[in-house]
XYZ file of C-alpha atoms in Angstrom:
599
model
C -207.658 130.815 136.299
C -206.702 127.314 136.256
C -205.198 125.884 139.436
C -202.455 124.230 137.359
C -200.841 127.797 136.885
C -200.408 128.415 140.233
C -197.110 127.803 141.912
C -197.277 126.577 145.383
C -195.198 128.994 148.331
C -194.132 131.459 146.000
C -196.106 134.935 145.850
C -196.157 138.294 143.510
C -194.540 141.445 145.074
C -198.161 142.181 145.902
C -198.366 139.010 148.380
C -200.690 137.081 146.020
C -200.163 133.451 144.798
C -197.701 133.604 141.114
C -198.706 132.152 137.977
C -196.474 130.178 136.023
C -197.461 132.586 132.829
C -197.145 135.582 134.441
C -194.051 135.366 137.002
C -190.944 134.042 137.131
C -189.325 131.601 134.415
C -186.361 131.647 132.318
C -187.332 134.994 130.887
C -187.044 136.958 134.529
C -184.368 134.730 135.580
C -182.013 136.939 133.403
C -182.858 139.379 135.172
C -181.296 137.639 138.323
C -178.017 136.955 136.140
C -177.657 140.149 134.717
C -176.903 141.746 138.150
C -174.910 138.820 139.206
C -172.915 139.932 136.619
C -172.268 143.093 137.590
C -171.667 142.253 141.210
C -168.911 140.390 139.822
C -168.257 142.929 137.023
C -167.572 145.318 140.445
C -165.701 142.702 142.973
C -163.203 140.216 140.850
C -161.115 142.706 140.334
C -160.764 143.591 144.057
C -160.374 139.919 144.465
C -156.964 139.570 142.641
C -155.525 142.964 142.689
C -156.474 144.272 146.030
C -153.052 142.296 147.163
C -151.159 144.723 144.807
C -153.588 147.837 146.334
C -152.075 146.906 149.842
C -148.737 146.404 149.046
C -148.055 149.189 146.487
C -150.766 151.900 147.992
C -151.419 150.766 151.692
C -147.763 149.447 152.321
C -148.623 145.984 153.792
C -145.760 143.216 153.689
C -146.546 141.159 150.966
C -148.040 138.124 153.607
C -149.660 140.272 155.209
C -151.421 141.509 152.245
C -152.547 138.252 150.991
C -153.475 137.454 154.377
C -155.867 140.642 154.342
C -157.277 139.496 151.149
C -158.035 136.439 152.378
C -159.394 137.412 155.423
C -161.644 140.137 153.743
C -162.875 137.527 150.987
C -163.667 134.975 153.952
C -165.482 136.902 155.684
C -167.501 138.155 152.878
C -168.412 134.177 152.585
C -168.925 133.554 156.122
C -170.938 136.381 156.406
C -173.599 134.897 153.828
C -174.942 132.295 156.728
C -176.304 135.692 158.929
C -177.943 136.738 155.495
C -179.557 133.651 154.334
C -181.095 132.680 157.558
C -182.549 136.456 157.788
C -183.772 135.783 154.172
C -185.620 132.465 155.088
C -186.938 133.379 158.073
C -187.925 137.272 158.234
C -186.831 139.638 155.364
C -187.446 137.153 152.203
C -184.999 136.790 149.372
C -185.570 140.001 147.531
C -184.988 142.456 150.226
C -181.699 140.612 151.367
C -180.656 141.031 147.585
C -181.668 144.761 147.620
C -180.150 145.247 151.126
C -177.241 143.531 150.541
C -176.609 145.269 146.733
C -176.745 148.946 148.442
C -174.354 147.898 151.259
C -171.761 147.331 148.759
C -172.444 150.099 146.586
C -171.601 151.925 149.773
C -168.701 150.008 150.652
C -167.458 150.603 146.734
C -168.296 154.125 147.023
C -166.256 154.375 150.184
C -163.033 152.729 149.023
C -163.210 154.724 145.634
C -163.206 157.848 147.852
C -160.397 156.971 149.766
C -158.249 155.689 147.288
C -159.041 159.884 145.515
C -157.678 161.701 148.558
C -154.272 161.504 149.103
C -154.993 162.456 152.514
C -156.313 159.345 153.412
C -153.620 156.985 151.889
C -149.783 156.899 153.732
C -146.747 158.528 151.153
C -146.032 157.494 147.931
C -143.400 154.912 148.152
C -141.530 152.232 146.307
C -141.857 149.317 149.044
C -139.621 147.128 146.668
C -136.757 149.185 147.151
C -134.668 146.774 149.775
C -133.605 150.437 151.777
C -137.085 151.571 151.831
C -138.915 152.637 154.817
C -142.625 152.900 153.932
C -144.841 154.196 156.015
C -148.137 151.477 156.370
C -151.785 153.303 156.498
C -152.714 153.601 160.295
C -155.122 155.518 162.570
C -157.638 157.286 161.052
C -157.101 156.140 157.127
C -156.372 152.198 158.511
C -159.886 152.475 159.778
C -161.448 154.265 156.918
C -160.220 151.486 154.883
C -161.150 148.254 156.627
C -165.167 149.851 157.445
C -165.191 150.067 153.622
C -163.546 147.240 152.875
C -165.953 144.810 155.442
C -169.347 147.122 153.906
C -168.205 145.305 150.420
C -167.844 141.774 152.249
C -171.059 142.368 154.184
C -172.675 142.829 151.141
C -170.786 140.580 148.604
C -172.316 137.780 151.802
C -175.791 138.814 151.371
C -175.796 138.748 147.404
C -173.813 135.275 147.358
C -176.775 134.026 150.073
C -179.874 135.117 148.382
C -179.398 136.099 145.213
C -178.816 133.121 143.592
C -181.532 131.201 145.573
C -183.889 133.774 144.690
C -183.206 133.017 140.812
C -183.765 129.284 141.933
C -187.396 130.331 142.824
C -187.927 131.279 139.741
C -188.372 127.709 138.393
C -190.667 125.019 139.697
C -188.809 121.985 140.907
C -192.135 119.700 140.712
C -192.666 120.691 136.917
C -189.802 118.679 134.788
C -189.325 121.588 132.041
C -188.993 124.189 134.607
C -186.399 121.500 136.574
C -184.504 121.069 133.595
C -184.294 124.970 133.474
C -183.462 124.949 136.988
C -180.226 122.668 136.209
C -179.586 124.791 133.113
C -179.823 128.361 135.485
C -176.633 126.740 138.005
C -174.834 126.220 134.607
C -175.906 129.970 133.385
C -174.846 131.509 136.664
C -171.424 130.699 136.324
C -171.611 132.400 132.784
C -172.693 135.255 134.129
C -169.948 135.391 136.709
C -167.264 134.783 133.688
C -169.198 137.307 131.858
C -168.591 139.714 134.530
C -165.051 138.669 135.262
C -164.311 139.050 131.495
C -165.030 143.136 131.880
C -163.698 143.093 135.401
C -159.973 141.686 134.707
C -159.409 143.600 131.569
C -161.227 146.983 131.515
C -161.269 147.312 136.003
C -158.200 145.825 136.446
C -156.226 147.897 133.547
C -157.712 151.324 134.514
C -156.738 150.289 138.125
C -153.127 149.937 137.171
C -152.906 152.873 134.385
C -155.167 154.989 135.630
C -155.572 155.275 138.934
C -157.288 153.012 141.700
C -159.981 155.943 141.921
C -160.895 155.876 138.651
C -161.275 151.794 139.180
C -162.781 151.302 142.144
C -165.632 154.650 141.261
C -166.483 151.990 138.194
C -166.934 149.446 140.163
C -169.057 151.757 142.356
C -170.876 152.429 139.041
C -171.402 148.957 137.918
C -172.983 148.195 141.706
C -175.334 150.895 140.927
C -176.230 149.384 137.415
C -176.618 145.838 139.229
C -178.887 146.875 141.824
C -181.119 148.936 139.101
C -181.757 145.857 136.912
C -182.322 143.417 139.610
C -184.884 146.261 141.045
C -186.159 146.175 137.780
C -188.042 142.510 137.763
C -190.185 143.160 140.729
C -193.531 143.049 139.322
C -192.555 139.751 137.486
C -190.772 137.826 139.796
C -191.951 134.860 141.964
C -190.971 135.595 145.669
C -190.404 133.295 148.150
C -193.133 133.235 151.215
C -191.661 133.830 154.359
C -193.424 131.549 156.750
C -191.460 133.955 159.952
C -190.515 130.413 161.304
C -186.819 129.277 161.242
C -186.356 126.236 160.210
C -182.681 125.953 161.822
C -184.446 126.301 164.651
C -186.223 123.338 163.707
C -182.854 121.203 163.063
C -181.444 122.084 166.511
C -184.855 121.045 168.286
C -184.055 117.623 166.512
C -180.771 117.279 168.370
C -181.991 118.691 171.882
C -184.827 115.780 171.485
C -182.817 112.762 170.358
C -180.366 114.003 173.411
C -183.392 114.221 175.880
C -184.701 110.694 174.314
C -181.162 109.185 174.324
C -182.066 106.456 176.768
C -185.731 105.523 174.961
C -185.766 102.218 172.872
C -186.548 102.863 168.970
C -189.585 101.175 167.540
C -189.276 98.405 165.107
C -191.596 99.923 163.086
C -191.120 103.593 161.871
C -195.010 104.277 161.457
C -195.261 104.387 165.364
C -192.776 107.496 165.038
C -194.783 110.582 165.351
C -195.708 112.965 162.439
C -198.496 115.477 162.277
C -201.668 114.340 160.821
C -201.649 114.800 157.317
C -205.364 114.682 156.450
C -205.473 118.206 158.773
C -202.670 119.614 157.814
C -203.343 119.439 153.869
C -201.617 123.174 153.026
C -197.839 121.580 154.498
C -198.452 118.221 152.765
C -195.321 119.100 150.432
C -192.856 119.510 153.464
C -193.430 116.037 154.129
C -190.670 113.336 154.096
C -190.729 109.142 154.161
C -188.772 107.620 156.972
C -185.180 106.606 156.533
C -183.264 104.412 157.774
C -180.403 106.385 158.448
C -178.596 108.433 161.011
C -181.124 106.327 163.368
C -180.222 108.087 166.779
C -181.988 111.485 165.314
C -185.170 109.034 165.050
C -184.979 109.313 169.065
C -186.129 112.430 168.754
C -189.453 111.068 167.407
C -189.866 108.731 169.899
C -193.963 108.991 171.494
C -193.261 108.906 175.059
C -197.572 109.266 175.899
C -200.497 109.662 173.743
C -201.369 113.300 173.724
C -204.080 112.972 170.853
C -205.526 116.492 172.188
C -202.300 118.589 173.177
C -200.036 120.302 171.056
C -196.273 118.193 172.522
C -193.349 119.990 173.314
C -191.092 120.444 170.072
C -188.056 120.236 172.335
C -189.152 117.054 173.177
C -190.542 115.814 170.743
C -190.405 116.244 166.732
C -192.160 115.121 163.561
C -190.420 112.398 161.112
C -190.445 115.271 158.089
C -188.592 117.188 161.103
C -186.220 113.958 161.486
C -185.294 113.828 157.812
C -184.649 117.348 157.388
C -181.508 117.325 160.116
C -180.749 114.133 158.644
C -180.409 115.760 155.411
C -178.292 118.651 157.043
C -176.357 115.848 158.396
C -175.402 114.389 155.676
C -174.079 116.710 153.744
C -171.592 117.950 156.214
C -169.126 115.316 155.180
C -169.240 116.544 151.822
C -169.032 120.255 152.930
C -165.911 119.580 154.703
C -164.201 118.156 152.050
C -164.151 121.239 150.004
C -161.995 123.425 152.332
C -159.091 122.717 150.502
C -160.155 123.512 147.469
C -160.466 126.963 148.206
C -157.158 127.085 150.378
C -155.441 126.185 146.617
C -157.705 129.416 144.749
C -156.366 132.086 147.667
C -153.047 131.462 146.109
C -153.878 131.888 142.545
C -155.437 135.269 143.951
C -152.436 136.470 145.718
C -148.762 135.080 144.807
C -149.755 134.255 141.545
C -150.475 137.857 141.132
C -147.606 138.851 142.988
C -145.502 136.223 140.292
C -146.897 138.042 137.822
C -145.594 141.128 138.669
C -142.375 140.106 138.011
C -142.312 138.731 134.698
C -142.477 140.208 131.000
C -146.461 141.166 130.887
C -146.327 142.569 127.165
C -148.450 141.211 124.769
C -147.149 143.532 121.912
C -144.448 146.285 122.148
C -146.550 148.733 123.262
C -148.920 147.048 125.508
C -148.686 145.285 129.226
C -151.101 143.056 130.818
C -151.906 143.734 133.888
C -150.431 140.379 136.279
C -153.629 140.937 138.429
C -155.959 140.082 134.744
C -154.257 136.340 134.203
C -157.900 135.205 135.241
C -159.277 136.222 132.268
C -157.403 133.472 130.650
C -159.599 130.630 131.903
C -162.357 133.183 132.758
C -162.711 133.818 128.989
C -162.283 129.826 127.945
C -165.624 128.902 130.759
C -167.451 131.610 128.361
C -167.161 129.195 125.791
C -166.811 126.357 127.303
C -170.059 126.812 129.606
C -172.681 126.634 127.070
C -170.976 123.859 125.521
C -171.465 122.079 128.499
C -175.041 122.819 129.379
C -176.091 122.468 125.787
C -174.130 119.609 124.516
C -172.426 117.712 127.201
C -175.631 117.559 129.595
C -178.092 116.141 127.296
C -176.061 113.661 125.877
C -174.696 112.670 129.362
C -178.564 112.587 130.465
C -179.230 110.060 127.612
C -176.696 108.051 128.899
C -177.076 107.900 132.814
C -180.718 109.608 133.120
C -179.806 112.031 135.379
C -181.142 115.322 134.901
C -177.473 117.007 135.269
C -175.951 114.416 132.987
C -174.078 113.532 135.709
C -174.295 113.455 139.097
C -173.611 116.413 141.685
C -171.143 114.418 143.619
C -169.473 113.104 140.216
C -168.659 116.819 139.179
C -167.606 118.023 142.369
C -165.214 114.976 142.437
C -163.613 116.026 138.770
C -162.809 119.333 140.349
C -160.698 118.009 142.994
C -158.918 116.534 141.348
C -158.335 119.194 138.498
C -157.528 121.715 141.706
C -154.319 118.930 142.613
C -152.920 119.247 138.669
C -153.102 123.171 139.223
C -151.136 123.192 142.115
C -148.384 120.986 140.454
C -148.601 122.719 137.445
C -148.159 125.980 139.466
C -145.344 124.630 141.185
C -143.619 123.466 138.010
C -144.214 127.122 136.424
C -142.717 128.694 139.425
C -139.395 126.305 139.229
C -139.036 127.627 135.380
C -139.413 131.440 136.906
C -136.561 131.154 139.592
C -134.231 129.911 137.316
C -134.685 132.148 135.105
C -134.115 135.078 137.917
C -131.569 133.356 138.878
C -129.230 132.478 135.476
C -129.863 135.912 134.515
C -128.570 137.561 137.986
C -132.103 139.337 138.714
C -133.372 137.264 141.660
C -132.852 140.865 143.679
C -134.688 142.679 140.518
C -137.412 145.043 141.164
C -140.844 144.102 139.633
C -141.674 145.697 136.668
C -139.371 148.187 136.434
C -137.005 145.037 135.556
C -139.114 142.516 134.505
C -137.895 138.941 134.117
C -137.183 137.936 130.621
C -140.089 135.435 130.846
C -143.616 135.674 129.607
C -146.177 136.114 132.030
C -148.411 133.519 129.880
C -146.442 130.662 131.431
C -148.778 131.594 134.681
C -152.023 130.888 132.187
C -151.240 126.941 132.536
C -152.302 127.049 135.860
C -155.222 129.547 136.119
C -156.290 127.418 132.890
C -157.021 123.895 134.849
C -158.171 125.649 138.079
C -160.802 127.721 135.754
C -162.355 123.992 134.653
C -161.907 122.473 138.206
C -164.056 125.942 139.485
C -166.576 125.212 136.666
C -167.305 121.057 137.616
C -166.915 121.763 141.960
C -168.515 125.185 142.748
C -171.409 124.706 140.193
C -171.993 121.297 141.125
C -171.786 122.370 144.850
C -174.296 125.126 144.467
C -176.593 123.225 142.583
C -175.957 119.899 145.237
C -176.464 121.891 148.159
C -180.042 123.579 146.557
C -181.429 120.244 145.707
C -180.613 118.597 148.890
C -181.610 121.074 151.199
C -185.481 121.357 152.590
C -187.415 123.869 151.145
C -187.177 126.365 153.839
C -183.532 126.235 154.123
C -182.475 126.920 150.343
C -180.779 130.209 151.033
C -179.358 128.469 153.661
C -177.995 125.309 151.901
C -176.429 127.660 149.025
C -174.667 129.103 152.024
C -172.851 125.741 152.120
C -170.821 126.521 149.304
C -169.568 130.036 150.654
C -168.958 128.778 154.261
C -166.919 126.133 152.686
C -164.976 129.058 150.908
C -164.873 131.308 153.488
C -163.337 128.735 155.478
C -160.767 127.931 152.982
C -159.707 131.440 153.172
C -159.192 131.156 156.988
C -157.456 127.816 156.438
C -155.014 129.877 153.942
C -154.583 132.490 155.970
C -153.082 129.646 158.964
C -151.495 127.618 156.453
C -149.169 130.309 155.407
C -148.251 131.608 159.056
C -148.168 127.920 159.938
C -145.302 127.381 156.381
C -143.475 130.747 157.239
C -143.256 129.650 161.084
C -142.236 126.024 160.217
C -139.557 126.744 157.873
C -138.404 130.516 159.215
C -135.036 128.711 160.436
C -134.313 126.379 157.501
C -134.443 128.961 155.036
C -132.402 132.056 154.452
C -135.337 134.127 153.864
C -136.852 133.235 157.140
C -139.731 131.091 155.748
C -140.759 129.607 152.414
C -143.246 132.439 151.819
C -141.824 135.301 154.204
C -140.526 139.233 152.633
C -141.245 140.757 149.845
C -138.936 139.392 147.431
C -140.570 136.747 146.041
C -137.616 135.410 143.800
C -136.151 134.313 147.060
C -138.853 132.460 148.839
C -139.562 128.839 147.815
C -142.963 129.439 146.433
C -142.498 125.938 144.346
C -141.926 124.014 147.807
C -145.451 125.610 149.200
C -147.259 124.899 145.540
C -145.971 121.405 146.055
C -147.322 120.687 149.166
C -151.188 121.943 148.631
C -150.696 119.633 144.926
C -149.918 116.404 147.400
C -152.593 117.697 150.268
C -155.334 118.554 147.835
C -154.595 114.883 146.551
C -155.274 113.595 149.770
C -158.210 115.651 150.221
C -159.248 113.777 147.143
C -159.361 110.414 148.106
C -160.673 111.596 151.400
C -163.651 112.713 149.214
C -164.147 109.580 147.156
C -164.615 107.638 150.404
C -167.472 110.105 151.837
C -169.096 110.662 148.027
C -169.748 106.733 147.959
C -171.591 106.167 150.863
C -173.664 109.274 149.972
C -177.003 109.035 148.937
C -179.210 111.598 147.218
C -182.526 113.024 149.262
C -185.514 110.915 148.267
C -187.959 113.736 146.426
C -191.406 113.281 147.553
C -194.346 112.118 144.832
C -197.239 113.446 147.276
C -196.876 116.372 145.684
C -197.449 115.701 142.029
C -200.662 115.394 140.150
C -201.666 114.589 136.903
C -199.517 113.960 134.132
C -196.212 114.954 135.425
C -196.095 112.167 138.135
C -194.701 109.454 135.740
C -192.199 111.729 134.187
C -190.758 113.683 137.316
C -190.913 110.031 139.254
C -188.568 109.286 136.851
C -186.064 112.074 137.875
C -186.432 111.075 141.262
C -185.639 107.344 141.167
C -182.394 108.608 139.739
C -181.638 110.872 142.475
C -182.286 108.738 144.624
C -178.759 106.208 143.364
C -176.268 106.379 145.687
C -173.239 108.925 144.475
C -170.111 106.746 142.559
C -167.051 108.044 141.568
């Protein structure tokens, strides 16, 4: 066996070293996508019709519903950070997947169960009625509900964490075929997730509505089941991450305790007096090692030799290794950009909830005999990424590549950047669309109509303008997020770096969640409805006013982001760890990433 084949801190399920020709690669990286698909085969459809589930079934006020939903979907993102740093540390990647999967088959199983028995669900009642006195799901049932409802997020957290940085290790950043793949498996995850979507907003979403939320939510259940069987399924073939039983956020923090401790110490003028370990004995870690930068300089404090102590192993509290440095400054640095993206996310909870809830009260046929369900208008940008994804990775990136030589066409910070600003023109476009809907209530006399029993005498398709630019602005910013985060982060803290992106969105959610108490409390005695977003008739809040406002925030947010993109710059890749032939071609890649991000 040729040393070449080997990949370096990966293993077979069997704990021995994987070969390139036997584990891992493209091939077994479908494997990975396949049950991503599912996942989201069995969860979009909670995503934007669960609003309707708690309104209609549970009998939740219509803020209060969205404000569930966003609660639930933020904590299934916040969540992820518990998960990933379990999966680096202690578990590995694959058990957190498996873990993870069957806590949400549970969850799915539980909700499908409930949502069966009328026993556990308050009265049928029409909570549109204006005299109607529904009864809302309490005691026993409440709680049946939310332990289901937080299994899914518990385990929706540990898939988002590990799963896709386990299909990551499948591909060799240090050879450039397999990085190319890499970029081309960020691009392909996102297909699989519109893939998914696809069945979940048309078949999920229209048995939910026709059928029976039972009948929906026990195929969810089912496509769980399928997801966790083909992921199980690659096990002799994948390469798996070695847990090293370290944590290497422990590490960061030490970095911070030191500099504090060394606050007062005077920085050499030359970084080579900083201490690292010696390399010539500690040959087996050479690739975790980093060059000096001259950057966030106060961490270098924490490098600072106070004494020789040639023969004792120092204090890591105290004192900390340059590779040790760079890795918090790393962390450091992308914090800007992480913040940045909040908003983002505060503009998709509304697409999930009172665009749904819009929806419902316009014409949904698309012929005489057939209604779309308000809760599948996702599947109108959903099904455009199918097409337009491939076209992207296949077309768009290589050319763009011959053109800038980055290896993703274009940068990470350029893409993300493009979806800001896309996630501003939905907002104003949703705002406009909403204007055309209440005048249309209104010239008509139906602003006091009940949804869908009198629908407005507008198609629902006027909705698909805005669900149509936020579907591209998803497919530049999340992807290039995911795939920033990964290729920034240290190698021991991938799961945690992907965890980036769903912090970001589970604080989004929060951030929605205050935004519209904050709206509703501002305007409850300027408006006859008692807020801009407050009741259940949604024909006489001022959704438009609200859509307006995240347009000219998420503007902001914007320009806020073009400042902290440009003084970026990308984490120098070390050569140590080349050899042979592939140093002059993947140097290459690196000198690129290594250009400072421009807007």
């Amino acid at each position: 066996m040729e040393k070449a084949e080997l990949v370096e801190g990966k293993v077979d399920w069997k704990g021995r070293t994987a070969r390139k020709d036997k584990h891992g690669g493209l091939r077994n990286s479908l494997l990975v996508l396949g049950a991503f698909a599912f996942e989201n085969m069995a969860t979009i459809a909670l995503a934007v019709n669960l609003v309707t589930y708690f309104s209609v079934v549970m009998h939740f006020e219509l803020s209060e519903a969205a404000n569930t939903v966003t609660n639930y979907v933020g904590t299934s993102y916040i969540l992820s950070i518990i998960v990933a740093f379990l999966a680096d540390t202690y578990i590995g990647r694959f058990k957190a997947v498996l873990i993870s999967a069957c806590l949400e088959f549970l969850g799915l199983g539980l909700l499908a169960l409930q949502a069966h028995y009328p026993k556990l669900k308050p009265p049928l009642c029409n909570i549109f009625e204006p005299n109607a006195h529904c009864a809302q799901v309490s005691g026993r049932n409440s709680a049946i509900l939310f332990v289901a409802l937080y299994l899914v997020a518990a385990g929706s957290s540990g898939l988002k964490a590990a799963l896709p940085t386990h299909g990551a290790d499948q591909f060799d950043e240090k050879d450039p075929k397999e990085a190319t793949q890499l970029s081309s498996f960020f691009n392909w995850l996102l297909l699989s997730v519109c893939i998914g979507g696809v069945v979940s907003l048309t078949i999920f979403v229209w048995i939910q509505d026709n059928k029976g939320w039972d009948y929906g939510l026990g195929l969810s259940t089912l496509a769980m089941f399928l997801g966790i069987i083909m992921f199980a399924s690659g096990l002799p073939q994948y390469r798996i991450h070695s847990v090293q039983g370290r944590s290497a956020i422990t590490e960061i923090i030490q970095v911070y305790v030191a500099a504090i401790r060394n606050r007062k110490l005077q920085l050499p003028e030359d970084s080579a007096e900083l201490y690292e370990i010696n390399k010539d004995k500690e040959a087996a870690l050479e690739v975790k090692f980093l060059p000096h930068r001259d950057v966030f300089r106060f961490l270098d404090k924490a490098a600072i030799v106070r004494s020789p102590t040639p023969f004792e192993t120092p204090n890591q509290w105290k004192l900390c290794t340059v590779t040790q440095v760079e890795n918090a400054k790393v962390i450091l640095g992308m914090v800007p950009i992480f913040c940045c993206t909040f908003f983002m996310t505060v503009c998709l909870a509304q697409l999930q909830t009172f665009s749904v809830q819009q929806g419902a009260t316009m014409d949904t046929r698309i012929t005489k005999s057939f209604k779309i369900p308000p809760a599948s208008l996702p599947i109108i940008p959903i099904a455009f990424l199918v097409i337009l994804v491939p076209i992207y990775d296949q077309v768009f990136v290589p050319f763009a590549r011959k053109i800038t030589g980055h290896i993703t066409g274009i940068t990470h910070l350029q893409r993300v950047g493009v979806g800001l600003v896309l996630s501003s023109l939905a907002m104003a476009s949703a705002a406009i669309m909403e204007v055309k809907r209440k005048n249309i209530a209104r010239t008509h006399n139906m602003l006091d109509a009940i949804p869908m029993f009198q629908p407005l005498p507008i198609s629902v398709f006027w909705l698909s303008f805005q669900y149509f630019i936020f579907g591209i602005a998803d497919m530049f910013t999340y992807v290039g997020l995911l795939e920033f985060f990964y290729s920034q982060a240290p190698i021991d803290l991938k799961s945690i770096s992907t965890c980036f992106l769903w912090s970001s969105m589970a604080v989004g959610y929060y951030m929605s969640t205050v935004v519209v108490k904050t709206v509703n409390s501002a305007t409850k005695g300027i408006t006859r409805s008692g807020g801009w977003l407050a009741g259940n008739n949604i024909n006489r809040n001022h959704l438009n006013l609200f859509y307006w406002m995240l347009s000219v925030l998420s503007l902001v947010n914007f320009f806020v982001y073009l400042i902290v993109a440009m003084r970026y710059k990308y984490r120098p890749q070390s050569p140590e760890v080349l050899s042979g032939s592939n140093v002059h071609e993947l140097q290459n890649v690196n000198d690129d990433q290594k250009v400072e991000a421009t807007l």
